[in-house]
mmCIF file of C-alpha atoms in Angstrom:
data_model
loop_
_atom_site.group_PDB
_atom_site.id
_atom_site.type_symbol
_atom_site.label_atom_id
_atom_site.label_comp_id
_atom_site.label_asym_id
_atom_site.label_seq_id
_atom_site.Cartn_x
_atom_site.Cartn_y
_atom_site.Cartn_z
ATOM 1 C CA MET A 1 21.170 7.444 -8.318
ATOM 2 C CA THR A 2 22.922 6.979 -5.272
ATOM 3 C CA ILE A 3 21.293 9.636 -2.545
ATOM 4 C CA SER A 4 23.578 9.715 0.010
ATOM 5 C CA SER A 5 23.562 13.329 1.201
ATOM 6 C CA LYS A 6 20.270 14.532 3.810
ATOM 7 C CA THR A 7 18.479 17.224 3.340
ATOM 8 C CA ALA A 8 15.886 19.119 5.636
ATOM 9 C CA ALA A 9 13.118 18.618 3.070
ATOM 10 C CA ARG A 10 10.512 16.358 3.930
ATOM 11 C CA VAL A 11 7.545 14.830 1.831
ATOM 12 C CA PRO A 12 4.318 15.502 3.551
ATOM 13 C CA LEU A 13 3.045 12.818 5.418
ATOM 14 C CA THR A 14 -0.689 12.922 3.656
ATOM 15 C CA GLY A 15 0.136 10.630 0.651
ATOM 16 C CA GLY A 16 3.827 10.917 0.906
ATOM 17 C CA ALA A 17 6.075 9.258 -1.866
ATOM 18 C CA GLY A 18 7.727 7.215 0.630
ATOM 19 C CA ALA A 19 5.765 7.246 4.106
ATOM 20 C CA PHE A 20 2.573 4.753 4.634
ATOM 21 C CA ASN A 21 0.216 7.090 5.592
ATOM 22 C CA ILE A 22 -2.670 5.678 7.542
ATOM 23 C CA HIS A 23 -5.195 7.946 6.239
ATOM 24 C CA ARG A 24 -5.662 9.285 2.550
ATOM 25 C CA PRO A 25 -7.463 12.920 2.854
ATOM 26 C CA PRO A 26 -11.227 12.511 1.196
ATOM 27 C CA LEU A 27 -11.209 13.903 -1.795
ATOM 28 C CA LEU A 28 -13.839 17.069 -1.441
ATOM 29 C CA HIS A 29 -13.226 18.937 -5.338
ATOM 30 C CA CYS A 30 -13.510 17.719 -8.512
ATOM 31 C CA THR A 31 -9.943 17.296 -10.108
ATOM 32 C CA ASN A 32 -11.390 18.019 -13.672
ATOM 33 C CA CYS A 33 -13.011 21.489 -12.603
ATOM 34 C CA GLY A 34 -12.776 22.206 -9.170
ATOM 35 C CA THR A 35 -16.545 22.149 -7.823
ATOM 36 C CA ARG A 36 -17.470 20.551 -4.332
ATOM 37 C CA ILE A 37 -18.395 17.167 -5.295
ATOM 38 C CA GLU A 38 -21.181 15.519 -4.132
ATOM 39 C CA ARG A 39 -21.207 11.431 -2.599
ATOM 40 C CA LEU A 40 -23.808 9.293 -4.383
ATOM 41 C CA VAL A 41 -24.279 6.008 -5.919
ATOM 42 C CA PRO A 42 -23.971 6.438 -9.875
ATOM 43 C CA PRO A 43 -26.793 4.358 -12.109
ATOM 44 C CA GLY A 44 -25.367 1.264 -12.760
ATOM 45 C CA ASP A 45 -22.755 1.232 -9.993
ATOM 46 C CA GLY A 46 -22.792 -0.243 -6.333
ATOM 47 C CA ARG A 47 -21.123 1.882 -4.589
ATOM 48 C CA GLU A 48 -21.230 5.510 -3.308
ATOM 49 C CA ARG A 49 -18.460 7.702 -5.617
ATOM 50 C CA ALA A 50 -17.211 10.981 -5.463
ATOM 51 C CA VAL A 51 -19.280 12.487 -8.384
ATOM 52 C CA CYS A 52 -19.144 16.100 -9.594
ATOM 53 C CA PRO A 53 -22.419 17.768 -9.952
ATOM 54 C CA ALA A 54 -21.297 20.437 -12.432
ATOM 55 C CA CYS A 55 -19.168 18.326 -14.860
ATOM 56 C CA GLY A 56 -20.404 14.846 -14.356
ATOM 57 C CA GLY A 57 -16.917 13.461 -13.499
ATOM 58 C CA ILE A 58 -16.985 10.415 -11.631
ATOM 59 C CA HIS A 59 -13.813 9.897 -9.158
ATOM 60 C CA TYR A 60 -12.917 6.290 -8.290
ATOM 61 C CA GLU A 61 -10.675 5.537 -5.162
ATOM 62 C CA ASN A 62 -8.540 2.904 -5.451
ATOM 63 C CA PRO A 63 -5.751 1.262 -3.489
ATOM 64 C CA LYS A 64 -2.262 2.225 -3.859
ATOM 65 C CA MET A 65 0.680 -0.480 -4.197
ATOM 66 C CA VAL A 66 3.756 -0.083 -1.869
ATOM 67 C CA VAL A 67 6.949 -2.172 -3.615
ATOM 68 C CA GLY A 68 10.098 -3.196 -2.226
ATOM 69 C CA CYS A 69 13.149 -5.849 -1.782
ATOM 70 C CA ILE A 70 14.410 -7.912 0.516
ATOM 71 C CA PRO A 71 17.908 -7.076 -0.064
ATOM 72 C CA VAL A 72 20.130 -10.348 0.601
ATOM 73 C CA TYR A 73 24.054 -10.173 0.924
ATOM 74 C CA GLU A 74 25.086 -13.879 1.716
ATOM 75 C CA GLU A 75 23.319 -14.708 4.757
ATOM 76 C CA ARG A 76 22.387 -11.187 5.614
ATOM 77 C CA ILE A 77 19.728 -8.898 4.756
ATOM 78 C CA LEU A 78 19.689 -4.980 4.365
ATOM 79 C CA LEU A 79 17.387 -2.943 6.786
ATOM 80 C CA CYS A 80 17.079 0.680 6.645
ATOM 81 C CA LYS A 81 16.177 2.811 10.092
ATOM 82 C CA ARG A 82 13.279 5.226 8.886
ATOM 83 C CA ALA A 83 14.269 8.995 8.991
ATOM 84 C CA ILE A 84 10.433 10.124 8.391
ATOM 85 C CA GLU A 85 6.969 9.722 10.355
ATOM 86 C CA PRO A 86 5.171 7.484 10.424
ATOM 87 C CA ARG A 87 7.434 4.969 12.461
ATOM 88 C CA TYR A 88 10.561 7.109 12.615
ATOM 89 C CA GLY A 89 13.704 5.235 13.941
ATOM 90 C CA TYR A 90 12.283 1.993 13.293
ATOM 91 C CA TRP A 91 13.916 -0.616 10.927
ATOM 92 C CA THR A 92 12.066 -1.628 7.605
ATOM 93 C CA LEU A 93 12.630 -3.190 4.433
ATOM 94 C CA PRO A 94 13.103 -0.430 1.230
ATOM 95 C CA ALA A 95 9.814 -0.256 0.089
ATOM 96 C CA GLY A 96 7.595 2.599 -0.771
ATOM 97 C CA PHE A 97 4.681 3.927 -3.127
ATOM 98 C CA MET A 98 4.924 2.430 -6.533
ATOM 99 C CA GLU A 99 4.969 5.491 -9.220
ATOM 100 C CA ASN A 100 3.125 5.682 -12.816
ATOM 101 C CA GLY A 101 4.949 4.682 -15.666
ATOM 102 C CA GLU A 102 7.293 1.970 -14.092
ATOM 103 C CA THR A 103 6.868 -2.247 -13.181
ATOM 104 C CA THR A 104 6.480 -3.263 -9.765
ATOM 105 C CA ALA A 105 10.160 -4.493 -9.862
ATOM 106 C CA GLN A 106 11.416 -1.381 -10.966
ATOM 107 C CA GLY A 107 9.831 0.170 -8.404
ATOM 108 C CA ALA A 108 11.189 -2.117 -5.591
ATOM 109 C CA GLU A 109 14.693 -1.514 -7.500
ATOM 110 C CA ARG A 110 13.994 2.069 -7.137
ATOM 111 C CA GLU A 111 13.391 2.363 -3.955
ATOM 112 C CA THR A 112 15.711 0.233 -2.766
ATOM 113 C CA VAL A 113 18.391 3.104 -4.498
ATOM 114 C CA GLU A 114 16.574 5.593 -2.898
ATOM 115 C CA GLU A 115 16.358 4.406 0.801
ATOM 116 C CA ALA A 116 19.588 2.139 1.032
ATOM 117 C CA GLY A 117 21.611 3.707 -1.985
ATOM 118 C CA ALA A 118 21.788 0.089 -2.819
ATOM 119 C CA THR A 119 21.561 -2.080 -6.355
ATOM 120 C CA VAL A 120 19.881 -5.065 -6.424
ATOM 121 C CA VAL A 121 19.640 -7.688 -9.168
ATOM 122 C CA ASP A 122 18.048 -11.043 -9.581
ATOM 123 C CA LEU A 123 14.534 -10.194 -8.438
ATOM 124 C CA GLN A 124 12.362 -12.634 -7.455
ATOM 125 C CA ALA A 125 8.537 -12.148 -6.421
ATOM 126 C CA PHE A 126 8.404 -13.130 -3.137
ATOM 127 C CA ALA A 127 5.263 -11.729 -1.130
ATOM 128 C CA LEU A 128 2.136 -9.996 -1.379
ATOM 129 C CA LEU A 129 0.656 -8.145 1.792
ATOM 130 C CA ASP A 130 -3.148 -7.219 1.412
ATOM 131 C CA VAL A 131 -3.453 -4.193 3.913
ATOM 132 C CA PRO A 132 -7.363 -3.288 2.827
ATOM 133 C CA HIS A 133 -7.887 -1.167 6.146
ATOM 134 C CA VAL A 134 -5.310 1.278 4.645
ATOM 135 C CA ASP A 135 -6.153 0.592 1.374
ATOM 136 C CA GLN A 136 -2.829 -0.723 0.081
ATOM 137 C CA VAL A 137 -1.402 -3.761 -1.270
ATOM 138 C CA HIS A 138 2.242 -4.530 -0.613
ATOM 139 C CA MET A 139 4.602 -6.137 -3.260
ATOM 140 C CA TYR A 140 7.827 -7.661 -2.035
ATOM 141 C CA TYR A 141 10.909 -9.085 -4.331
ATOM 142 C CA ARG A 142 13.594 -11.264 -2.781
ATOM 143 C CA ALA A 143 16.841 -9.696 -4.431
ATOM 144 C CA ARG A 144 20.263 -10.242 -4.171
ATOM 145 C CA LEU A 145 22.820 -7.011 -3.226
ATOM 146 C CA ASP A 146 25.323 -6.456 -5.862
ATOM 147 C CA SER A 147 28.115 -5.274 -3.581
ATOM 148 C CA LEU A 148 28.547 -4.062 -0.375
ATOM 149 C CA GLU A 149 27.900 -0.540 -1.467
ATOM 150 C CA PHE A 150 25.040 0.709 0.278
ATOM 151 C CA ALA A 151 24.081 4.200 2.239
ATOM 152 C CA PRO A 152 21.360 5.922 3.877
ATOM 153 C CA GLY A 153 19.355 7.796 1.506
ATOM 154 C CA GLU A 154 17.117 10.746 2.350
ATOM 155 C CA GLU A 155 14.082 8.937 4.017
ATOM 156 C CA SER A 156 16.663 6.652 5.784
ATOM 157 C CA LEU A 157 18.798 7.386 9.428
ATOM 158 C CA GLU A 158 21.478 4.063 8.922
ATOM 159 C CA THR A 159 21.181 1.369 6.806
ATOM 160 C CA ARG A 160 22.747 -2.135 8.108
ATOM 161 C CA LEU A 161 23.182 -6.188 7.249
ATOM 162 C CA TYR A 162 21.154 -8.062 9.674
ATOM 163 C CA ALA A 163 21.767 -11.883 10.027
ATOM 164 C CA GLU A 164 18.747 -13.690 10.930
ATOM 165 C CA HIS A 165 19.311 -14.026 14.788
ATOM 166 C CA GLU A 166 20.452 -10.218 14.848
ATOM 167 C CA ILE A 167 16.785 -8.767 13.470
ATOM 168 C CA PRO A 168 15.372 -6.099 15.791
ATOM 169 C CA TRP A 169 12.584 -7.649 15.749
ATOM 170 C CA ARG A 170 10.776 -5.360 18.482
ATOM 171 C CA ASP A 171 11.923 -2.211 16.508
ATOM 172 C CA LEU A 172 10.765 -3.068 12.745
ATOM 173 C CA ALA A 173 8.304 -0.209 11.406
ATOM 174 C CA PHE A 174 5.364 -2.019 9.986
ATOM 175 C CA ARG A 175 3.468 -5.709 10.196
ATOM 176 C CA THR A 176 4.001 -6.102 6.706
ATOM 177 C CA VAL A 177 7.940 -5.830 7.107
ATOM 178 C CA THR A 178 7.530 -8.430 10.169
ATOM 179 C CA GLU A 179 5.068 -11.055 8.420
ATOM 180 C CA THR A 180 7.506 -10.650 5.079
ATOM 181 C CA LEU A 181 10.948 -11.508 6.972
ATOM 182 C CA LYS A 182 8.945 -14.554 8.674
ATOM 183 C CA LEU A 183 8.278 -16.085 5.717
ATOM 184 C CA PHE A 184 11.157 -15.244 4.221
ATOM 185 C CA PHE A 185 13.147 -17.277 7.160
ATOM 186 C CA GLU A 186 10.821 -20.079 6.990
ATOM 187 C CA ASP A 187 11.320 -20.402 3.220
ATOM 188 C CA ARG A 188 15.226 -20.364 3.813
ATOM 189 C CA LYS A 189 14.642 -22.754 6.341
ATOM 190 C CA LYS A 190 12.966 -25.099 4.417
ATOM 191 C CA GLY A 191 15.501 -24.921 1.311
ATOM 192 C CA SER A 192 12.942 -23.089 -1.451
ATOM 193 C CA PHE A 193 11.211 -20.135 -1.541
ATOM 194 C CA GLY A 194 7.512 -19.889 -2.563
ATOM 195 C CA PHE A 195 5.203 -16.882 -3.381
ATOM 196 C CA HIS A 196 2.889 -15.883 -0.411
ATOM 197 C CA THR A 197 -0.289 -14.007 -0.426
ATOM 198 C CA VAL A 198 -0.946 -12.562 3.093
ATOM 199 C CA PRO A 199 -4.322 -10.665 4.106
ATOM 200 C CA LEU A 200 -3.247 -7.986 6.992
ATOM 201 C CA PHE A 201 -6.337 -7.047 8.545
ATOM 202 C CA ALA A 202 -7.016 -4.003 11.499
ATOM 203 C CA PRO A 203 -5.506 -5.286 14.918
ATOM 204 C CA ARG A 204 -8.749 -5.612 16.838
ATOM 205 C CA MET B 1 -25.320 -11.016 -5.220
ATOM 206 C CA THR B 2 -26.038 -12.387 -8.611
ATOM 207 C CA ILE B 3 -26.463 -9.303 -11.422
ATOM 208 C CA SER B 4 -28.306 -10.567 -13.974
ATOM 209 C CA SER B 5 -30.522 -8.127 -15.689
ATOM 210 C CA LYS B 6 -29.091 -5.651 -18.106
ATOM 211 C CA THR B 7 -29.638 -1.850 -17.522
ATOM 212 C CA ALA B 8 -28.611 0.830 -19.681
ATOM 213 C CA ALA B 9 -26.620 2.425 -17.597
ATOM 214 C CA ARG B 10 -22.822 2.473 -18.434
ATOM 215 C CA VAL B 11 -19.829 3.309 -16.249
ATOM 216 C CA PRO B 12 -18.301 6.096 -18.338
ATOM 217 C CA LEU B 13 -14.725 5.326 -19.764
ATOM 218 C CA THR B 14 -12.890 7.341 -17.587
ATOM 219 C CA GLY B 15 -11.937 5.919 -14.927
ATOM 220 C CA GLY B 16 -14.588 3.304 -14.765
ATOM 221 C CA ALA B 17 -14.776 0.641 -12.307
ATOM 222 C CA GLY B 18 -14.991 -2.153 -14.841
ATOM 223 C CA ALA B 19 -13.538 -1.178 -17.700
ATOM 224 C CA PHE B 20 -9.409 -0.580 -18.427
ATOM 225 C CA ASN B 21 -9.220 3.000 -19.594
ATOM 226 C CA ILE B 22 -6.036 4.225 -21.459
ATOM 227 C CA HIS B 23 -5.665 7.477 -20.741
ATOM 228 C CA ARG B 24 -6.827 9.046 -17.434
ATOM 229 C CA PRO B 25 -8.059 12.475 -17.121
ATOM 230 C CA PRO B 26 -5.057 14.761 -15.854
ATOM 231 C CA LEU B 27 -5.359 15.979 -12.358
ATOM 232 C CA LEU B 28 -6.159 19.603 -12.898
ATOM 233 C CA HIS B 29 -7.642 20.519 -9.604
ATOM 234 C CA CYS B 30 -6.952 20.169 -5.828
ATOM 235 C CA THR B 31 -9.154 17.570 -4.444
ATOM 236 C CA ASN B 32 -8.843 19.369 -0.980
ATOM 237 C CA CYS B 33 -9.882 22.837 -2.280
ATOM 238 C CA GLY B 34 -10.513 23.177 -5.738
ATOM 239 C CA THR B 35 -7.843 25.462 -6.721
ATOM 240 C CA ARG B 36 -5.915 24.987 -10.166
ATOM 241 C CA ILE B 37 -2.832 22.767 -9.403
ATOM 242 C CA GLU B 38 0.664 23.764 -10.648
ATOM 243 C CA ARG B 39 3.039 20.811 -11.679
ATOM 244 C CA LEU B 40 6.488 21.286 -9.845
ATOM 245 C CA VAL B 41 9.367 18.988 -8.351
ATOM 246 C CA PRO B 42 8.484 19.240 -4.338
ATOM 247 C CA PRO B 43 11.689 19.764 -2.339
ATOM 248 C CA GLY B 44 13.162 16.691 -1.276
ATOM 249 C CA ASP B 45 11.317 14.758 -4.199
ATOM 250 C CA GLY B 46 12.967 13.665 -7.322
ATOM 251 C CA ARG B 47 9.449 13.821 -9.726
ATOM 252 C CA GLU B 48 7.257 16.522 -10.758
ATOM 253 C CA ARG B 49 3.931 16.589 -9.125
ATOM 254 C CA ALA B 50 0.689 17.909 -9.028
ATOM 255 C CA VAL B 51 0.978 21.039 -6.023
ATOM 256 C CA CYS B 52 -1.574 23.213 -4.773
ATOM 257 C CA PRO B 53 -0.475 26.891 -4.696
ATOM 258 C CA ALA B 54 -3.160 27.720 -2.461
ATOM 259 C CA CYS B 55 -3.262 24.735 0.356
ATOM 260 C CA GLY B 56 0.105 23.218 -0.362
ATOM 261 C CA GLY B 57 -1.302 20.067 -1.102
ATOM 262 C CA ILE B 58 0.741 17.896 -3.056
ATOM 263 C CA HIS B 59 -1.603 15.019 -4.937
ATOM 264 C CA TYR B 60 0.247 11.954 -5.956
ATOM 265 C CA GLU B 61 -0.880 9.622 -8.877
ATOM 266 C CA ASN B 62 -0.300 6.237 -8.272
ATOM 267 C CA PRO B 63 -0.780 2.781 -10.307
ATOM 268 C CA LYS B 64 -4.404 1.287 -10.234
ATOM 269 C CA MET B 65 -4.838 -2.463 -9.567
ATOM 270 C CA VAL B 66 -6.914 -4.751 -11.543
ATOM 271 C CA VAL B 67 -7.744 -7.854 -9.900
ATOM 272 C CA GLY B 68 -9.565 -11.179 -11.664
ATOM 273 C CA CYS B 69 -10.106 -14.844 -11.714
ATOM 274 C CA ILE B 70 -8.986 -17.882 -14.137
ATOM 275 C CA PRO B 71 -12.328 -19.965 -12.945
ATOM 276 C CA VAL B 72 -11.878 -23.487 -13.628
ATOM 277 C CA TYR B 73 -14.504 -25.918 -13.794
ATOM 278 C CA GLU B 74 -13.233 -29.274 -14.369
ATOM 279 C CA GLU B 75 -11.163 -29.262 -17.435
ATOM 280 C CA ARG B 76 -13.142 -25.921 -18.735
ATOM 281 C CA ILE B 77 -12.238 -22.124 -18.416
ATOM 282 C CA LEU B 78 -15.117 -19.771 -17.769
ATOM 283 C CA LEU B 79 -14.678 -16.478 -20.043
ATOM 284 C CA CYS B 80 -16.853 -13.051 -20.342
ATOM 285 C CA LYS B 81 -17.889 -11.434 -23.492
ATOM 286 C CA ARG B 82 -17.471 -7.925 -23.004
ATOM 287 C CA ALA B 83 -20.652 -5.530 -22.948
ATOM 288 C CA ILE B 84 -18.771 -2.556 -22.635
ATOM 289 C CA GLU B 85 -15.808 -0.456 -24.110
ATOM 290 C CA PRO B 86 -13.063 -0.772 -24.401
ATOM 291 C CA ARG B 87 -13.201 -4.327 -26.484
ATOM 292 C CA TYR B 88 -16.642 -4.579 -26.691
ATOM 293 C CA GLY B 89 -17.815 -7.760 -27.747
ATOM 294 C CA TYR B 90 -14.447 -9.328 -27.111
ATOM 295 C CA TRP B 91 -13.869 -12.078 -24.551
ATOM 296 C CA THR B 92 -12.273 -11.984 -21.147
ATOM 297 C CA LEU B 93 -11.560 -13.438 -17.872
ATOM 298 C CA PRO B 94 -13.744 -11.651 -14.756
ATOM 299 C CA ALA B 95 -11.349 -8.887 -13.336
ATOM 300 C CA GLY B 96 -12.012 -5.247 -12.822
ATOM 301 C CA PHE B 97 -10.308 -2.110 -10.610
ATOM 302 C CA MET B 98 -9.667 -3.306 -7.201
ATOM 303 C CA GLU B 99 -11.888 -1.392 -4.921
ATOM 304 C CA ASN B 100 -10.938 0.593 -1.295
ATOM 305 C CA GLY B 101 -11.560 -1.821 1.460
ATOM 306 C CA GLU B 102 -10.710 -5.298 0.237
ATOM 307 C CA THR B 103 -8.175 -7.614 -0.377
ATOM 308 C CA THR B 104 -6.753 -8.371 -3.658
ATOM 309 C CA ALA B 105 -8.592 -12.205 -3.528
ATOM 310 C CA GLN B 106 -11.810 -10.507 -2.500
ATOM 311 C CA GLY B 107 -11.804 -8.231 -5.249
ATOM 312 C CA ALA B 108 -11.174 -10.788 -7.696
ATOM 313 C CA GLU B 109 -14.168 -12.826 -6.232
ATOM 314 C CA ARG B 110 -16.597 -9.909 -6.351
ATOM 315 C CA GLU B 111 -15.718 -9.107 -9.953
ATOM 316 C CA THR B 112 -16.371 -12.783 -11.011
ATOM 317 C CA VAL B 113 -19.790 -12.467 -9.276
ATOM 318 C CA GLU B 114 -20.337 -8.921 -11.052
ATOM 319 C CA GLU B 115 -19.456 -10.040 -14.412
ATOM 320 C CA ALA B 116 -20.317 -13.702 -14.386
ATOM 321 C CA GLY B 117 -22.697 -14.246 -11.806
ATOM 322 C CA ALA B 118 -20.328 -16.935 -10.576
ATOM 323 C CA THR B 119 -18.829 -17.849 -6.896
ATOM 324 C CA VAL B 120 -15.707 -19.198 -6.848
ATOM 325 C CA VAL B 121 -13.406 -21.076 -4.122
ATOM 326 C CA ASP B 122 -9.975 -22.396 -3.432
ATOM 327 C CA LEU B 123 -8.430 -18.817 -4.775
ATOM 328 C CA GLN B 124 -4.303 -19.421 -5.383
ATOM 329 C CA ALA B 125 -2.601 -16.423 -6.471
ATOM 330 C CA PHE B 126 -1.068 -17.243 -9.954
ATOM 331 C CA ALA B 127 -0.097 -14.306 -12.258
ATOM 332 C CA LEU B 128 0.547 -10.563 -11.900
ATOM 333 C CA LEU B 129 1.056 -8.513 -14.948
ATOM 334 C CA ASP B 130 2.688 -4.945 -15.198
ATOM 335 C CA VAL B 131 1.326 -2.712 -17.599
ATOM 336 C CA PRO B 132 3.517 0.189 -16.624
ATOM 337 C CA HIS B 133 1.915 2.462 -20.008
ATOM 338 C CA VAL B 134 -1.079 2.643 -18.667
ATOM 339 C CA ASP B 135 0.008 3.161 -14.921
ATOM 340 C CA GLN B 136 -2.008 -0.799 -14.285
ATOM 341 C CA VAL B 137 -0.778 -3.742 -12.028
ATOM 342 C CA HIS B 138 -3.104 -6.665 -12.727
ATOM 343 C CA MET B 139 -3.557 -9.639 -10.662
ATOM 344 C CA TYR B 140 -4.656 -12.944 -11.320
ATOM 345 C CA TYR B 141 -5.736 -15.681 -9.102
ATOM 346 C CA ARG B 142 -6.747 -19.608 -10.309
ATOM 347 C CA ALA B 143 -10.077 -20.407 -8.608
ATOM 348 C CA ARG B 144 -12.153 -23.601 -8.682
ATOM 349 C CA LEU B 145 -15.917 -22.828 -9.910
ATOM 350 C CA ASP B 146 -18.373 -23.767 -7.171
ATOM 351 C CA SER B 147 -21.272 -24.799 -9.542
ATOM 352 C CA LEU B 148 -22.567 -24.152 -13.267
ATOM 353 C CA GLU B 149 -24.706 -21.414 -11.856
ATOM 354 C CA PHE B 150 -23.372 -18.527 -13.601
ATOM 355 C CA ALA B 151 -24.787 -15.718 -15.836
ATOM 356 C CA PRO B 152 -23.920 -12.588 -17.214
ATOM 357 C CA GLY B 153 -23.569 -9.591 -15.346
ATOM 358 C CA GLU B 154 -24.065 -5.858 -16.333
ATOM 359 C CA GLU B 155 -21.057 -5.634 -18.049
ATOM 360 C CA SER B 156 -21.028 -9.386 -20.233
ATOM 361 C CA LEU B 157 -23.139 -9.985 -22.818
ATOM 362 C CA GLU B 158 -22.724 -13.602 -22.692
ATOM 363 C CA THR B 159 -20.588 -15.961 -20.286
ATOM 364 C CA ARG B 160 -19.407 -19.329 -21.277
ATOM 365 C CA LEU B 161 -17.216 -22.149 -20.764
ATOM 366 C CA TYR B 162 -14.131 -23.125 -22.953
ATOM 367 C CA ALA B 163 -12.170 -26.109 -23.273
ATOM 368 C CA GLU B 164 -8.408 -25.388 -24.053
ATOM 369 C CA HIS B 165 -9.134 -26.010 -28.096
ATOM 370 C CA GLU B 166 -11.907 -23.656 -28.120
ATOM 371 C CA ILE B 167 -10.363 -20.493 -26.356
ATOM 372 C CA PRO B 168 -10.977 -17.681 -29.102
ATOM 373 C CA TRP B 169 -7.351 -16.636 -29.285
ATOM 374 C CA ARG B 170 -8.109 -13.761 -31.629
ATOM 375 C CA ASP B 171 -10.997 -12.500 -29.629
ATOM 376 C CA LEU B 172 -9.852 -11.986 -26.158
ATOM 377 C CA ALA B 173 -9.966 -8.474 -25.217
ATOM 378 C CA PHE B 174 -6.636 -8.030 -23.875
ATOM 379 C CA ARG B 175 -3.234 -8.864 -23.650
ATOM 380 C CA THR B 176 -3.251 -9.491 -19.515
ATOM 381 C CA VAL B 177 -5.475 -12.210 -20.671
ATOM 382 C CA THR B 178 -4.076 -13.835 -23.466
ATOM 383 C CA GLU B 179 -0.710 -14.074 -21.144
ATOM 384 C CA THR B 180 -2.435 -15.197 -18.224
ATOM 385 C CA LEU B 181 -4.039 -17.709 -19.855
ATOM 386 C CA LYS B 182 -1.100 -19.208 -21.893
ATOM 387 C CA LEU B 183 0.871 -19.532 -18.864
ATOM 388 C CA PHE B 184 -2.174 -21.215 -16.926
ATOM 389 C CA PHE B 185 -2.235 -24.015 -19.988
ATOM 390 C CA GLU B 186 1.971 -24.128 -19.794
ATOM 391 C CA ASP B 187 1.557 -24.695 -15.829
ATOM 392 C CA ARG B 188 -1.258 -27.234 -16.574
ATOM 393 C CA LYS B 189 0.664 -29.621 -19.237
ATOM 394 C CA LYS B 190 3.295 -29.503 -17.051
ATOM 395 C CA GLY B 191 1.344 -30.597 -13.563
ATOM 396 C CA SER B 192 2.300 -27.736 -11.163
ATOM 397 C CA PHE B 193 1.002 -23.958 -11.316
ATOM 398 C CA GLY B 194 3.730 -21.396 -10.008
ATOM 399 C CA PHE B 195 3.466 -17.802 -9.576
ATOM 400 C CA HIS B 196 4.554 -15.832 -12.610
ATOM 401 C CA THR B 197 5.289 -11.786 -12.855
ATOM 402 C CA VAL B 198 5.107 -10.718 -16.610
ATOM 403 C CA PRO B 199 6.035 -7.178 -17.755
ATOM 404 C CA LEU B 200 3.771 -5.878 -20.429
ATOM 405 C CA PHE B 201 5.244 -2.846 -22.366
ATOM 406 C CA ALA B 202 3.561 -0.750 -24.861
ATOM 407 C CA PRO B 203 3.186 -2.465 -28.317
ATOM 408 C CA ARG B 204 5.954 -0.883 -30.918
#
């Protein structure tokens, strides 16, 4: 599915499907019965959890995965200019929140279709970036662009192939993207690609 | 922190912190205001979501990460016999649901302390296993056991070092553990460890 038309519809920022929301709203009510939850350490647990005083449900809150691609066409990389907040107008690799029922690679392919209208093949795991202060884990796959058919999806203003010397380093949307691209070009110079794990803590 | 005492307290299965629950309870009420949610496709989205008719909140449901270690002491691997359902009494690598605010490696270390009372060092990313039918992604690190000090935590009945020929293959708790151990021993025979991505779909 190639999404090439732009609509006015925008996914809300909080928990957005494509936006990397910085703050997730706190869980205030039980998802099972709607009662106002309490924060306490359940027996046998070591952490404060959202516990329902009515039905006893414990609501665990866990990190979300963001999955994406480094789409490569010959020597160039496909980037997307963001049409949504946060970081409207800045450039990014195609990536977004992983959905239930898919693999990380399927999610990375899907996001590349949705944001860049592009089909990728030969996915290879490249980097996992931990972003603990926003409760996220980002996973990037290297991938080959199948053709020169690409077009901005609803969440992009523009899609463009960039050679290394053309990368808009000061206009990249996220540190995760900057780090991933740096590692990619370093490995390419070396002539061999590894798998990288990168912890990215909050800037001081 | 080494947890060596056993208590009667058990974490509930649904969404449990250490158990790999197969079915997550459906989201029925808005986490923000407690109103009964509706399932519909929001404008600009391509999927049915849990949407609140009162406050308009969209509740995205995303996969959870399970993080763990392959703790290695010389030629042997540390396994834990599970003291909780599912798969009570079966053997596993120390692993569990990743918590907010930590990196994947920190989560893997924490689970190794909690389940096996063991401290690991020199963590190296080894395998990422997608389990889309239960909305999970498992990530294992190879790690070196710092000493022979280990002991079962609350969620384990027993902890034991196994040489390759002693691994209780038929009594392993999860396919993710079986696959990870197979890949580990294959790589060790070759004399070099890679990073592996493994999609594990539902058994037919």
